[in-house]
Coordinates of N, CA and C in Angstrom, one line a residue:
Q19 N 12.0 -7.0 4.1 CA 13.2 -7.2 4.9 C 14.2 -6.1 4.5
V20 N 14.8 -5.4 5.5 CA 15.8 -4.4 5.2 C 17.0 -4.7 6.1
Q21 N 18.1 -4.7 5.4 CA 19.4 -4.9 6.2 C 20.1 -3.5 6.1
L22 N 20.7 -3.2 7.3 CA 21.4 -1.9 7.4 C 22.8 -2.1 7.9
V23 N 23.7 -1.3 7.3 CA 25.1 -1.3 7.6 C 25.6 0.1 7.8
E24 N 26.0 0.4 9.0 CA 26.6 1.7 9.3 C 28.1 1.8 9.1
S25 N 28.6 3.0 8.8 CA 30.0 3.2 8.6 C 30.2 4.7 8.9
G26 N 31.5 5.0 9.1 CA 31.9 6.4 9.3 C 32.2 6.8 10.7
G27 N 32.1 5.9 11.7 CA 32.4 6.3 13.0 C 33.9 6.4 13.2
G28 N 34.3 6.9 14.4 CA 35.8 7.0 14.6 C 36.0 7.8 15.8
L29 N 37.3 8.3 15.9 CA 37.8 9.1 17.0 C 38.0 10.5 16.5
V30 N 37.4 11.5 17.2 CA 37.5 12.8 16.8 C 37.7 13.8 18.0
Q31 N 38.4 14.8 17.8 CA 38.6 15.8 18.9 C 37.3 16.7 19.0
A32 N 37.1 17.1 20.2 CA 35.9 18.0 20.5 C 36.0 19.2 19.5
G33 N 34.8 19.5 19.0 CA 34.7 20.6 18.0 C 34.8 20.1 16.6
G34 N 35.2 18.9 16.4 CA 35.3 18.3 15.1 C 34.0 17.8 14.5
S35 N 34.2 17.1 13.3 CA 33.0 16.6 12.6 C 33.2 15.2 12.2
L36 N 32.1 14.5 12.0 CA 32.1 13.2 11.4 C 30.8 13.1 10.6
R37 N 30.9 12.2 9.5 CA 29.7 11.9 8.8 C 29.5 10.4 8.8
L38 N 28.4 10.0 9.4 CA 28.0 8.6 9.4 C 27.1 8.3 8.2
S39 N 27.3 7.1 7.7 CA 26.5 6.6 6.6 C 25.8 5.3 7.0
C40 N 24.7 5.0 6.4 CA 23.9 3.8 6.7 C 23.4 3.3 5.3
A41 N 24.0 2.2 4.9 CA 23.6 1.6 3.6 C 22.5 0.6 3.8
A42 N 21.5 0.7 3.1 CA 20.3 -0.3 3.2 C 20.2 -1.2 2.0
S43 N 19.9 -2.4 2.3 CA 19.6 -3.4 1.2 C 18.1 -3.4 1.0
G44 N 17.7 -4.0 -0.1 CA 16.2 -4.1 -0.4 C 15.8 -3.0 -1.3
R45 N 14.7 -3.3 -2.0 CA 14.1 -2.3 -2.9 C 13.1 -1.3 -2.4
T46 N 12.8 -1.5 -1.0 CA 11.8 -0.6 -0.5 C 12.4 0.5 0.4
F47 N 13.6 0.8 0.3 CA 14.3 1.8 1.1 C 13.5 3.1 1.1
S48 N 13.0 3.5 0.0 CA 12.4 4.8 -0.2 C 11.0 4.8 0.6
N49 N 10.5 3.7 0.9 CA 9.2 3.6 1.7 C 9.4 3.7 3.2
H50 N 10.7 3.7 3.6 CA 10.9 3.6 5.1 C 11.4 5.0 5.6
A51 N 10.9 5.3 6.8 CA 11.5 6.3 7.6 C 12.8 5.8 8.1
M52 N 13.9 6.6 8.2 CA 15.2 6.2 8.6 C 15.6 7.0 9.9
G53 N 16.0 6.4 10.9 CA 16.4 7.1 12.1 C 17.8 6.8 12.5
W54 N 18.4 7.7 13.3 CA 19.6 7.4 14.0 C 19.4 7.5 15.5
F55 N 20.0 6.5 16.2 CA 19.9 6.5 17.6 C 21.3 6.3 18.1
R56 N 21.5 6.5 19.4 CA 22.8 6.3 20.0 C 22.7 5.7 21.4
Q57 N 23.7 5.0 21.8 CA 23.8 4.4 23.1 C 25.1 4.5 23.7
A58 N 25.2 5.3 24.8 CA 26.5 5.4 25.6 C 26.5 4.3 26.6
P59 N 27.7 4.0 27.1 CA 27.9 3.0 28.1 C 27.0 3.3 29.4
G60 N 26.3 2.3 29.8 CA 25.5 2.5 31.0 C 24.2 3.3 30.8
R61 N 23.9 3.6 29.6 CA 22.7 4.4 29.3 C 21.8 3.7 28.3
E62 N 20.5 4.1 28.3 CA 19.6 3.6 27.4 C 19.8 4.2 26.0
R63 N 19.4 3.4 25.0 CA 19.5 3.9 23.6 C 18.5 5.1 23.5
E64 N 19.1 6.1 22.8 CA 18.3 7.4 22.7 C 18.2 7.8 21.3
F65 N 17.1 8.5 21.0 CA 16.8 9.1 19.7 C 17.8 10.2 19.4
V66 N 18.2 10.2 18.1 CA 19.1 11.3 17.6 C 18.4 12.1 16.6
A67 N 17.9 11.4 15.5 CA 17.3 12.1 14.4 C 16.5 11.1 13.5
V68 N 15.5 11.6 12.8 CA 14.8 10.8 11.9 C 14.4 11.6 10.7
I69 N 14.4 10.8 9.5 CA 13.9 11.5 8.3 C 12.9 10.6 7.7
K70 N 11.7 11.2 7.4 CA 10.6 10.4 6.8 C 10.9 10.3 5.3
R71 N 10.0 9.5 4.6 CA 10.3 9.2 3.2 C 10.0 10.5 2.4
N72 N 9.2 11.5 2.9 CA 9.0 12.7 2.2 C 10.0 13.8 2.5
G73 N 11.1 13.4 3.3 CA 12.1 14.3 3.6 C 11.9 15.1 4.9
Y74 N 10.8 14.9 5.6 CA 10.6 15.6 6.9 C 11.6 15.1 7.9
T75 N 12.2 16.0 8.7 CA 13.2 15.6 9.7 C 12.8 16.1 11.1
R76 N 13.3 15.3 12.0 CA 13.1 15.7 13.4 C 14.4 15.4 14.2
Y77 N 14.8 16.2 15.1 CA 16.0 16.0 15.9 C 15.8 16.0 17.4
A78 N 16.7 15.3 18.1 CA 16.7 15.5 19.5 C 17.2 16.9 19.8
D79 N 16.7 17.4 21.0 CA 17.2 18.8 21.3 C 18.7 18.9 21.5
S80 N 19.3 17.8 22.0 CA 20.7 17.8 22.3 C 21.6 17.9 21.0
V81 N 21.0 17.6 19.9 CA 21.8 17.7 18.6 C 21.3 18.7 17.7
K82 N 20.2 19.3 18.0 CA 19.6 20.3 17.0 C 20.6 21.4 16.7
G83 N 20.7 21.7 15.5 CA 21.7 22.8 15.1 C 23.1 22.3 14.8
R84 N 23.4 21.1 15.3 CA 24.7 20.5 15.1 C 24.8 19.3 14.2
F85 N 23.7 18.5 14.2 CA 23.6 17.3 13.4 C 22.6 17.5 12.2
T86 N 22.9 16.9 11.1 CA 21.9 17.0 10.0 C 21.8 15.6 9.4
I87 N 20.5 15.1 9.3 CA 20.2 13.8 8.7 C 19.7 14.1 7.3
S88 N 20.1 13.2 6.4 CA 19.7 13.3 5.0 C 19.7 11.9 4.4
R89 N 19.1 11.8 3.3 CA 19.0 10.5 2.6 C 19.1 10.6 1.1
D90 N 19.6 9.6 0.5 CA 19.8 9.5 -0.9 C 19.1 8.2 -1.4
N91 N 17.8 8.3 -1.8 CA 17.1 7.1 -2.1 C 17.7 6.4 -3.3
A92 N 18.4 7.1 -4.2 CA 19.0 6.4 -5.4 C 20.1 5.5 -4.9
K93 N 20.7 5.9 -3.8 CA 21.9 5.1 -3.3 C 21.5 4.2 -2.1
N94 N 20.2 4.2 -1.7 CA 19.7 3.5 -0.5 C 20.6 3.8 0.7
T95 N 20.8 5.0 0.9 CA 21.7 5.4 2.0 C 21.2 6.6 2.7
V96 N 21.3 6.6 4.0 CA 21.0 7.7 4.9 C 22.3 8.2 5.6
Y97 N 22.4 9.5 5.8 CA 23.6 10.1 6.4 C 23.3 10.8 7.7
L98 N 24.3 10.9 8.5 CA 24.2 11.8 9.7 C 25.5 12.6 9.7
Q99 N 25.3 13.9 9.4 CA 26.5 14.8 9.4 C 26.5 15.4 10.8
M100 N 27.6 15.2 11.5 CA 27.7 15.6 12.9 C 28.8 16.7 13.0
N101 N 28.4 17.9 13.4 CA 29.4 19.0 13.6 C 29.4 19.4 15.1
S102 N 30.5 20.1 15.4 CA 30.6 20.7 16.7 C 30.5 19.6 17.8
L103 N 31.1 18.5 17.5 CA 31.0 17.3 18.4 C 31.6 17.6 19.8
N104 N 31.1 17.0 20.8 CA 31.6 17.2 22.2 C 31.6 15.8 22.8
P105 N 32.4 15.6 23.9 CA 32.5 14.3 24.5 C 31.2 13.7 24.9
E106 N 30.1 14.4 25.1 CA 28.8 13.9 25.5 C 28.2 13.2 24.3
D107 N 28.7 13.4 23.1 CA 28.2 12.7 21.9 C 28.8 11.3 21.7
T108 N 29.8 10.9 22.6 CA 30.4 9.6 22.5 C 29.4 8.5 22.8
A109 N 29.3 7.6 21.8 CA 28.3 6.5 21.9 C 28.5 5.6 20.7
I110 N 27.8 4.5 20.7 CA 27.6 3.7 19.5 C 26.4 4.3 18.8
Y111 N 26.5 4.6 17.6 CA 25.4 5.1 16.8 C 24.8 4.0 15.9
Y112 N 23.5 4.0 16.0 CA 22.7 2.9 15.2 C 21.8 3.6 14.2
C113 N 21.7 2.9 13.1 CA 20.7 3.3 12.1 C 19.5 2.4 12.2
A114 N 18.3 2.9 11.9 CA 17.1 2.1 12.1 C 16.1 2.5 11.0
A115 N 15.2 1.6 10.7 CA 14.2 1.8 9.7 C 12.8 1.4 10.2
E116 N 11.8 2.1 9.7 CA 10.4 1.7 10.0 C 9.5 2.3 8.9
V117 N 8.3 1.8 8.8 CA 7.4 2.1 7.7 C 6.2 2.9 8.1
S118 N 6.0 3.4 9.3 CA 4.8 4.0 9.6 C 4.7 5.4 8.9
L119 N 3.4 5.9 9.0 CA 3.2 7.3 8.4 C 3.4 8.4 9.4
V120 N 3.5 8.0 10.7 CA 3.7 9.1 11.7 C 5.2 9.2 12.0
V121 N 5.6 10.2 12.7 CA 6.9 10.4 13.1 C 7.2 9.6 14.4
R122 N 8.1 8.7 14.4 CA 8.4 7.9 15.5 C 9.8 8.2 16.0
T123 N 10.0 8.2 17.3 CA 11.3 8.5 17.9 C 11.7 7.5 19.0
T124 N 10.9 6.5 19.2 CA 11.2 5.5 20.2 C 11.8 4.3 19.6
P125 N 12.9 3.8 20.2 CA 13.6 2.6 19.6 C 12.7 1.4 19.3
S126 N 11.8 1.1 20.2 CA 10.9 0.0 20.1 C 10.0 0.1 18.9
E127 N 9.8 1.2 18.3 CA 8.9 1.5 17.2 C 9.6 1.2 15.9
F128 N 10.9 1.0 15.9 CA 11.6 0.7 14.7 C 11.8 -0.7 14.4
D129 N 11.7 -1.2 13.2 CA 11.7 -2.6 12.8 C 13.0 -3.2 12.5
Y130 N 13.9 -2.4 11.9 CA 15.2 -2.9 11.5 C 16.3 -2.1 12.0
W131 N 17.4 -2.7 12.3 CA 18.5 -2.1 13.0 C 19.8 -2.5 12.4
G132 N 20.8 -1.6 12.3 CA 22.2 -2.0 12.0 C 22.9 -2.4 13.2
Q133 N 24.2 -2.7 13.0 CA 25.0 -3.2 14.1 C 25.7 -2.1 14.9
G134 N 25.6 -0.9 14.3 CA 26.2 0.2 15.1 C 27.6 0.6 14.7
T135 N 27.9 1.8 14.9 CA 29.3 2.3 14.6 C 29.7 3.2 15.8
Q136 N 30.9 3.0 16.3 CA 31.4 3.7 17.5 C 31.9 5.1 17.1
V137 N 31.4 6.1 17.9 CA 31.9 7.5 17.8 C 32.4 7.9 19.1
T138 N 33.7 8.3 19.1 CA 34.4 8.7 20.4 C 34.9 10.1 20.2
V139 N 34.5 11.0 21.1 CA 34.9 12.4 21.0 C 35.8 12.7 22.2
F140 N 37.0 13.1 22.0 CA 37.9 13.4 23.2 C 38.1 14.9 23.2
S141 N 38.4 15.4 24.5 CA 38.6 16.8 24.7 C 40.1 17.1 24.8

């Protein structure tokens, strides 16, 4: 069982930056791939980034070059550094975890979810 708690969301002007954190409980954090997803009003939840337990990362095309996912296994925490934010990045951001050996980017393939943190970007 893994419990996830996101933090770091907020209100930021376009062009600004935010860093999201996701703290995980349990001793098996290092065995899990960790992902970030987001959901804007009226839209489906979409993949943002994932980091496998070996450090391999993958990003959605819409955030590539602007967002960076990282993890600190000693702190049971995964981060999402978001730079050059624009209003289209406004959404609730969710942290998720799963234990497969392949790279997964679909929400239904993730086993554990946090409650989400709101990110609002204004122009």
